[in-house]
Amino acid sequence: MIELIKVKDYKELSEVAGKIMLELVQANPECTLGLATGSSPVGLYQYLIDAYKAGKVSFKNVKSFNLDEYCDLPREHPESYYSFMHTNLFNHIDIKEENVHLPSSLGGDLEKNCKEYSDALNAATVDMQLLGIGANGHIGFNEPGTSFDSETLIVTLKEKTRLDNARFFDGDINQVPTHAITMGIKNIMNAKSVLLVASGSNKAQAIKNLMEGPITEEFPASALNNHQGKVIVVADEEACALLSK
Ligand code: F6R
């Protein structure tokens, strides 16, 4: 069952969710984290950075696997997820570069990259997977209609997702890549626990569908209702606005 923690706003969301992840790393300094990009986790990452700078935690034995990466965007591009993770977290903590993993769209054989990433994930145990949620219910870049059995795959991004992300590309949808490489739903579900963060009215319908809607591949996040371990959703007042109670 999904545990929902309702918070006031983005600031409280970042503190509450940040504390959950911090306590996991403090309790298990050799843990493996599944990480996400996007606006939702930035405050949580800042919370972890502050805790690290205050000497409360070390990431030197932590491993990480990111959910996804755009295709056809060089790693050095400021909006690549590789750059995002370094700018917003990795450059500010003591995690080792060799311990961080992101799916890669480099090289000519994307199917091989997908298989290698799934193999690496299957050889590891992700202790906690951090997720944001798309307005259309996507997790990672698994858009509506993706099989719940999917493992790391190449996806065509929906126009809605590209529009939502255009804000990172000078507001120009034409600059947003059309394809991405992402962990599949099955990879995400293999994590021992899941922490999903959602903020703002743009997410209200998605949080309602997640908490109250049917479990269907048309709403990828609904798979989390089938998770056997702990799934915690931290959502602010605006994101919870459409919940019936
Ligand atoms: C990010 C990711 C996406 C985002 C989702 C929400 O790695 O996989 O599923 O979590 O698009 O994005 P934000 O947080 O920007 O609203």
mmCIF file of C-alpha atoms and ligand atoms in Angstrom:
data_model
loop_
_atom_site.group_PDB
_atom_site.id
_atom_site.type_symbol
_atom_site.label_atom_id
_atom_site.label_comp_id
_atom_site.label_asym_id
_atom_site.label_seq_id
_atom_site.Cartn_x
_atom_site.Cartn_y
_atom_site.Cartn_z
ATOM 1 C CA MET A 1 0.000 0.000 0.000
ATOM 2 C CA ILE A 2 1.132 3.521 -0.765
ATOM 3 C CA GLU A 3 1.770 5.737 2.241
ATOM 4 C CA LEU A 4 0.885 9.352 1.479
ATOM 5 C CA ILE A 5 2.543 12.141 3.448
ATOM 6 C CA LYS A 6 0.802 15.461 2.836
ATOM 7 C CA VAL A 7 2.927 18.558 3.324
ATOM 8 C CA LYS A 8 2.262 22.267 2.974
ATOM 9 C CA ASP A 9 4.528 23.324 0.160
ATOM 10 C CA TYR A 10 7.670 22.558 -1.828
ATOM 11 C CA LYS A 11 9.967 23.645 1.004
ATOM 12 C CA GLU A 12 8.377 21.229 3.465
ATOM 13 C CA LEU A 13 8.291 18.508 0.802
ATOM 14 C CA SER A 14 12.041 18.860 0.281
ATOM 15 C CA GLU A 15 12.731 18.659 4.019
ATOM 16 C CA VAL A 16 10.417 15.729 4.725
ATOM 17 C CA ALA A 17 11.483 13.674 1.697
ATOM 18 C CA GLY A 18 15.127 14.728 2.130
ATOM 19 C CA LYS A 19 15.064 13.493 5.720
ATOM 20 C CA ILE A 20 13.695 10.111 4.620
ATOM 21 C CA MET A 21 16.554 9.656 2.154
ATOM 22 C CA LEU A 22 19.144 11.060 4.559
ATOM 23 C CA GLU A 23 18.131 8.602 7.272
ATOM 24 C CA LEU A 24 18.432 5.715 4.830
ATOM 25 C CA VAL A 25 22.001 6.721 3.938
ATOM 26 C CA GLN A 26 22.904 7.302 7.596
ATOM 27 C CA ALA A 27 21.566 3.863 8.526
ATOM 28 C CA ASN A 28 23.157 2.157 5.528
ATOM 29 C CA PRO A 29 26.178 4.134 4.263
ATOM 30 C CA GLU A 30 26.751 1.523 1.543
ATOM 31 C CA CYS A 31 23.266 1.766 0.102
ATOM 32 C CA THR A 32 22.281 2.068 -3.532
ATOM 33 C CA LEU A 33 20.004 4.938 -4.458
ATOM 34 C CA GLY A 34 17.845 5.281 -7.548
ATOM 35 C CA LEU A 35 17.810 8.949 -8.511
ATOM 36 C CA ALA A 36 15.622 11.237 -10.607
ATOM 37 C CA THR A 37 16.004 14.561 -12.360
ATOM 38 C CA GLY A 38 13.421 17.299 -12.991
ATOM 39 C CA SER A 39 12.222 20.109 -10.724
ATOM 40 C CA SER A 40 10.693 17.942 -8.024
ATOM 41 C CA PRO A 41 13.869 16.536 -6.382
ATOM 42 C CA VAL A 42 16.047 19.681 -6.528
ATOM 43 C CA GLY A 43 15.091 20.839 -3.017
ATOM 44 C CA LEU A 44 15.593 17.321 -1.648
ATOM 45 C CA TYR A 45 19.074 17.232 -3.213
ATOM 46 C CA GLN A 46 19.853 20.600 -1.593
ATOM 47 C CA TYR A 47 18.743 19.121 1.739
ATOM 48 C CA LEU A 48 21.211 16.238 1.265
ATOM 49 C CA ILE A 49 23.982 18.654 0.253
ATOM 50 C CA ASP A 50 23.364 20.746 3.380
ATOM 51 C CA ALA A 51 23.453 17.608 5.548
ATOM 52 C CA TYR A 52 26.725 16.547 3.910
ATOM 53 C CA LYS A 53 28.280 19.993 4.419
ATOM 54 C CA ALA A 54 27.174 19.920 8.050
ATOM 55 C CA GLY A 55 29.063 16.628 8.476
ATOM 56 C CA LYS A 56 25.902 14.609 9.124
ATOM 57 C CA VAL A 57 26.383 12.105 6.294
ATOM 58 C CA SER A 58 28.887 10.744 3.798
ATOM 59 C CA PHE A 59 28.140 9.361 0.349
ATOM 60 C CA LYS A 60 31.587 7.916 -0.228
ATOM 61 C CA ASN A 61 30.285 4.336 -0.271
ATOM 62 C CA VAL A 62 26.894 5.090 -1.836
ATOM 63 C CA LYS A 63 26.091 3.908 -5.344
ATOM 64 C CA SER A 64 23.482 5.497 -7.558
ATOM 65 C CA PHE A 65 21.497 4.665 -10.665
ATOM 66 C CA ASN A 66 19.599 7.385 -12.464
ATOM 67 C CA LEU A 67 16.252 6.781 -14.075
ATOM 68 C CA ASP A 68 16.805 8.207 -17.502
ATOM 69 C CA GLU A 69 18.688 10.317 -20.017
ATOM 70 C CA TYR A 70 17.772 12.127 -23.220
ATOM 71 C CA CYS A 71 18.920 10.694 -26.527
ATOM 72 C CA ASP A 72 20.855 12.875 -28.954
ATOM 73 C CA LEU A 73 22.018 15.322 -26.328
ATOM 74 C CA PRO A 74 25.738 15.363 -25.538
ATOM 75 C CA ARG A 75 26.616 14.711 -21.891
ATOM 76 C CA GLU A 76 28.136 18.212 -21.681
ATOM 77 C CA HIS A 77 24.837 19.849 -22.676
ATOM 78 C CA PRO A 78 23.581 21.742 -19.600
ATOM 79 C CA GLU A 79 20.195 20.007 -19.857
ATOM 80 C CA SER A 80 21.535 16.478 -20.161
ATOM 81 C CA TYR A 81 20.622 14.494 -17.073
ATOM 82 C CA TYR A 82 24.318 13.760 -16.622
ATOM 83 C CA SER A 83 24.921 17.520 -16.264
ATOM 84 C CA PHE A 84 21.799 17.970 -14.152
ATOM 85 C CA MET A 85 22.903 15.391 -11.602
ATOM 86 C CA HIS A 86 26.413 16.809 -11.345
ATOM 87 C CA THR A 87 25.167 20.396 -11.035
ATOM 88 C CA ASN A 88 22.414 19.636 -8.535
ATOM 89 C CA LEU A 89 23.993 16.914 -6.407
ATOM 90 C CA PHE A 90 27.125 14.973 -7.330
ATOM 91 C CA ASN A 91 29.519 17.969 -7.523
ATOM 92 C CA HIS A 92 28.578 18.995 -3.974
ATOM 93 C CA ILE A 93 28.892 15.694 -2.099
ATOM 94 C CA ASP A 94 31.591 13.011 -1.760
ATOM 95 C CA ILE A 95 29.973 10.360 -3.961
ATOM 96 C CA LYS A 96 32.588 8.699 -6.187
ATOM 97 C CA GLU A 97 32.245 9.212 -9.932
ATOM 98 C CA GLU A 98 32.757 5.491 -10.530
ATOM 99 C CA ASN A 99 29.755 4.771 -8.301
ATOM 100 C CA VAL A 100 27.269 6.890 -10.243
ATOM 101 C CA HIS A 101 25.378 5.360 -13.144
ATOM 102 C CA LEU A 102 23.191 6.955 -15.773
ATOM 103 C CA PRO A 103 21.759 5.260 -18.828
ATOM 104 C CA SER A 104 23.696 6.324 -21.895
ATOM 105 C CA SER A 105 22.561 7.103 -25.396
ATOM 106 C CA LEU A 106 26.161 7.302 -26.609
ATOM 107 C CA GLY A 107 27.520 4.937 -29.255
ATOM 108 C CA GLY A 108 25.709 3.361 -32.160
ATOM 109 C CA ASP A 109 23.973 0.471 -30.426
ATOM 110 C CA LEU A 110 21.218 1.706 -28.144
ATOM 111 C CA GLU A 111 19.760 -1.766 -27.599
ATOM 112 C CA LYS A 112 23.116 -2.840 -26.201
ATOM 113 C CA ASN A 113 23.149 0.187 -23.882
ATOM 114 C CA CYS A 114 19.661 -0.732 -22.643
ATOM 115 C CA LYS A 115 20.653 -4.325 -21.942
ATOM 116 C CA GLU A 116 23.849 -3.267 -20.159
ATOM 117 C CA TYR A 117 21.940 -0.855 -17.935
ATOM 118 C CA SER A 118 19.308 -3.446 -17.029
ATOM 119 C CA ASP A 119 22.053 -6.008 -16.336
ATOM 120 C CA ALA A 120 23.806 -3.544 -14.023
ATOM 121 C CA LEU A 121 20.517 -2.798 -12.258
ATOM 122 C CA ASN A 122 19.679 -6.473 -11.907
ATOM 123 C CA ALA A 123 23.113 -7.139 -10.424
ATOM 124 C CA ALA A 124 22.533 -4.409 -7.837
ATOM 125 C CA THR A 125 19.784 -3.885 -5.297
ATOM 126 C CA VAL A 126 18.352 -0.404 -5.316
ATOM 127 C CA ASP A 127 17.464 0.325 -1.701
ATOM 128 C CA MET A 128 15.377 3.385 -2.460
ATOM 129 C CA GLN A 129 14.183 4.684 -5.814
ATOM 130 C CA LEU A 130 13.364 8.377 -5.917
ATOM 131 C CA LEU A 131 10.684 9.375 -8.433
ATOM 132 C CA GLY A 132 8.906 12.448 -9.709
ATOM 133 C CA ILE A 133 5.675 11.968 -11.610
ATOM 134 C CA GLY A 134 4.672 13.331 -14.993
ATOM 135 C CA ALA A 135 1.343 15.113 -15.339
ATOM 136 C CA ASN A 136 0.342 12.168 -17.565
ATOM 137 C CA GLY A 137 1.469 9.631 -14.959
ATOM 138 C CA HIS A 138 4.848 8.812 -16.434
ATOM 139 C CA ILE A 139 7.598 7.588 -14.131
ATOM 140 C CA GLY A 140 11.089 7.716 -15.493
ATOM 141 C CA PHE A 141 10.237 8.329 -19.122
ATOM 142 C CA ASN A 142 7.771 5.457 -19.224
ATOM 143 C CA GLU A 143 4.883 7.109 -21.002
ATOM 144 C CA PRO A 144 1.251 5.894 -20.880
ATOM 145 C CA GLY A 145 0.915 2.516 -22.589
ATOM 146 C CA THR A 146 4.350 1.217 -21.518
ATOM 147 C CA SER A 147 4.226 -2.405 -20.370
ATOM 148 C CA PHE A 148 4.618 -2.973 -16.638
ATOM 149 C CA ASP A 149 7.152 -5.674 -17.655
ATOM 150 C CA SER A 150 9.434 -3.195 -19.422
ATOM 151 C CA GLU A 151 13.142 -3.081 -18.674
ATOM 152 C CA THR A 152 15.502 -0.292 -19.774
ATOM 153 C CA LEU A 153 14.182 0.912 -23.114
ATOM 154 C CA ILE A 154 14.294 3.656 -25.709
ATOM 155 C CA VAL A 155 11.118 5.709 -25.731
ATOM 156 C CA THR A 156 9.528 8.350 -27.923
ATOM 157 C CA LEU A 157 8.536 11.244 -25.695
ATOM 158 C CA LYS A 158 4.911 12.376 -25.825
ATOM 159 C CA GLU A 159 4.295 15.922 -26.949
ATOM 160 C CA LYS A 160 2.860 16.759 -23.491
ATOM 161 C CA THR A 161 6.096 15.649 -21.823
ATOM 162 C CA ARG A 162 8.204 17.645 -24.301
ATOM 163 C CA LEU A 163 5.984 20.678 -23.720
ATOM 164 C CA ASP A 164 6.326 20.273 -19.937
ATOM 165 C CA ASN A 165 10.117 20.095 -20.304
ATOM 166 C CA ALA A 166 10.421 22.958 -22.816
ATOM 167 C CA ARG A 167 10.877 25.263 -19.808
ATOM 168 C CA PHE A 168 14.413 23.877 -19.505
ATOM 169 C CA PHE A 169 15.113 24.576 -23.209
ATOM 170 C CA ASP A 170 14.387 28.326 -23.529
ATOM 171 C CA GLY A 171 10.669 27.465 -23.647
ATOM 172 C CA ASP A 172 11.194 25.991 -27.128
ATOM 173 C CA ILE A 173 9.703 22.519 -27.639
ATOM 174 C CA ASN A 174 11.757 22.108 -30.831
ATOM 175 C CA GLN A 175 14.927 22.011 -28.758
ATOM 176 C CA VAL A 176 13.588 19.216 -26.505
ATOM 177 C CA PRO A 177 14.862 15.804 -27.630
ATOM 178 C CA THR A 178 12.251 13.473 -29.099
ATOM 179 C CA HIS A 179 13.655 10.277 -27.580
ATOM 180 C CA ALA A 180 15.054 9.127 -24.262
ATOM 181 C CA ILE A 181 16.539 6.039 -22.643
ATOM 182 C CA THR A 182 14.842 5.083 -19.400
ATOM 183 C CA MET A 183 14.698 2.388 -16.747
ATOM 184 C CA GLY A 184 11.592 0.309 -17.386
ATOM 185 C CA ILE A 185 8.703 -0.061 -14.971
ATOM 186 C CA LYS A 186 9.977 -3.497 -13.965
ATOM 187 C CA ASN A 187 13.400 -2.030 -13.080
ATOM 188 C CA ILE A 188 11.709 0.654 -10.993
ATOM 189 C CA MET A 189 9.496 -1.892 -9.234
ATOM 190 C CA ASN A 190 12.574 -3.980 -8.336
ATOM 191 C CA ALA A 191 13.733 -1.275 -5.908
ATOM 192 C CA LYS A 192 13.271 -2.272 -2.268
ATOM 193 C CA SER A 193 11.425 0.973 -1.571
ATOM 194 C CA VAL A 194 10.148 3.958 -3.539
ATOM 195 C CA LEU A 195 9.963 7.631 -2.591
ATOM 196 C CA LEU A 196 7.845 9.738 -4.946
ATOM 197 C CA VAL A 197 7.701 13.520 -4.632
ATOM 198 C CA ALA A 198 5.069 15.755 -6.235
ATOM 199 C CA SER A 199 4.501 19.473 -5.937
ATOM 200 C CA GLY A 200 2.092 21.955 -7.476
ATOM 201 C CA SER A 201 -1.329 22.018 -9.080
ATOM 202 C CA ASN A 202 0.065 20.616 -12.353
ATOM 203 C CA LYS A 203 0.411 17.295 -10.497
ATOM 204 C CA ALA A 204 -3.007 17.253 -8.784
ATOM 205 C CA GLN A 205 -4.754 15.009 -11.327
ATOM 206 C CA ALA A 206 -1.768 12.647 -11.430
ATOM 207 C CA ILE A 207 -1.743 12.282 -7.632
ATOM 208 C CA LYS A 208 -5.499 11.622 -7.652
ATOM 209 C CA ASN A 209 -5.075 8.947 -10.350
ATOM 210 C CA LEU A 210 -2.167 7.401 -8.460
ATOM 211 C CA MET A 211 -3.963 7.243 -5.108
ATOM 212 C CA GLU A 212 -7.551 6.647 -6.223
ATOM 213 C CA GLY A 213 -7.525 5.477 -9.829
ATOM 214 C CA PRO A 214 -7.313 2.017 -11.396
ATOM 215 C CA ILE A 215 -4.042 0.139 -11.863
ATOM 216 C CA THR A 216 -3.483 0.399 -15.592
ATOM 217 C CA GLU A 217 -0.643 0.671 -18.086
ATOM 218 C CA GLU A 218 -2.410 3.799 -19.346
ATOM 219 C CA PHE A 219 -1.225 5.430 -16.109
ATOM 220 C CA PRO A 220 2.313 4.097 -15.545
ATOM 221 C CA ALA A 221 2.689 5.321 -11.941
ATOM 222 C CA SER A 222 -0.303 3.187 -10.943
ATOM 223 C CA ALA A 223 2.048 0.170 -11.043
ATOM 224 C CA LEU A 224 3.392 1.416 -7.700
ATOM 225 C CA ASN A 225 0.167 0.187 -6.087
ATOM 226 C CA ASN A 226 1.432 -3.348 -6.806
ATOM 227 C CA HIS A 227 4.815 -2.791 -5.134
ATOM 228 C CA GLN A 228 5.556 -5.343 -2.423
ATOM 229 C CA GLY A 229 7.811 -3.061 -0.366
ATOM 230 C CA LYS A 230 7.471 0.424 0.993
ATOM 231 C CA VAL A 231 6.161 3.173 -1.296
ATOM 232 C CA ILE A 232 6.046 6.667 0.192
ATOM 233 C CA VAL A 233 4.495 9.591 -1.679
ATOM 234 C CA VAL A 234 5.312 13.054 -0.355
ATOM 235 C CA ALA A 235 2.985 15.593 -1.962
ATOM 236 C CA ASP A 236 2.171 19.207 -1.170
ATOM 237 C CA GLU A 237 -1.245 20.830 -0.688
ATOM 238 C CA GLU A 238 -1.580 21.838 -4.333
ATOM 239 C CA ALA A 239 -0.676 18.378 -5.567
ATOM 240 C CA CYS A 240 -3.214 16.838 -3.126
ATOM 241 C CA ALA A 241 -5.988 19.281 -4.029
ATOM 242 C CA LEU A 242 -8.114 16.794 -5.997
ATOM 243 C CA LEU A 243 -7.949 13.904 -3.512
ATOM 244 C CA SER A 244 -11.366 12.933 -2.180
ATOM 245 C CA LYS A 245 -10.067 12.874 1.412
HETATM 246 C C1 F6R B 1 13.137 12.519 -14.271
HETATM 247 C C2 F6R B 1 12.025 11.692 -14.714
HETATM 248 C C3 F6R B 1 10.648 12.225 -14.916
HETATM 249 C C4 F6R B 1 10.259 13.334 -13.938
HETATM 250 C C5 F6R B 1 8.851 13.842 -14.244
HETATM 251 C C6 F6R B 1 8.456 14.988 -13.349
HETATM 252 O O1 F6R B 1 14.327 11.771 -14.186
HETATM 253 O O2 F6R B 1 12.248 10.557 -14.938
HETATM 254 O O3 F6R B 1 9.740 11.154 -14.781
HETATM 255 O O4 F6R B 1 10.333 12.864 -12.635
HETATM 256 O O5 F6R B 1 8.782 14.250 -15.583
HETATM 257 O O6 F6R B 1 9.279 16.079 -13.633
HETATM 258 P P1 F6R B 1 9.286 17.388 -12.737
HETATM 259 O O7 F6R B 1 9.831 17.005 -11.420
HETATM 260 O O8 F6R B 1 10.198 18.354 -13.464
HETATM 261 O O9 F6R B 1 7.881 17.868 -12.662
#
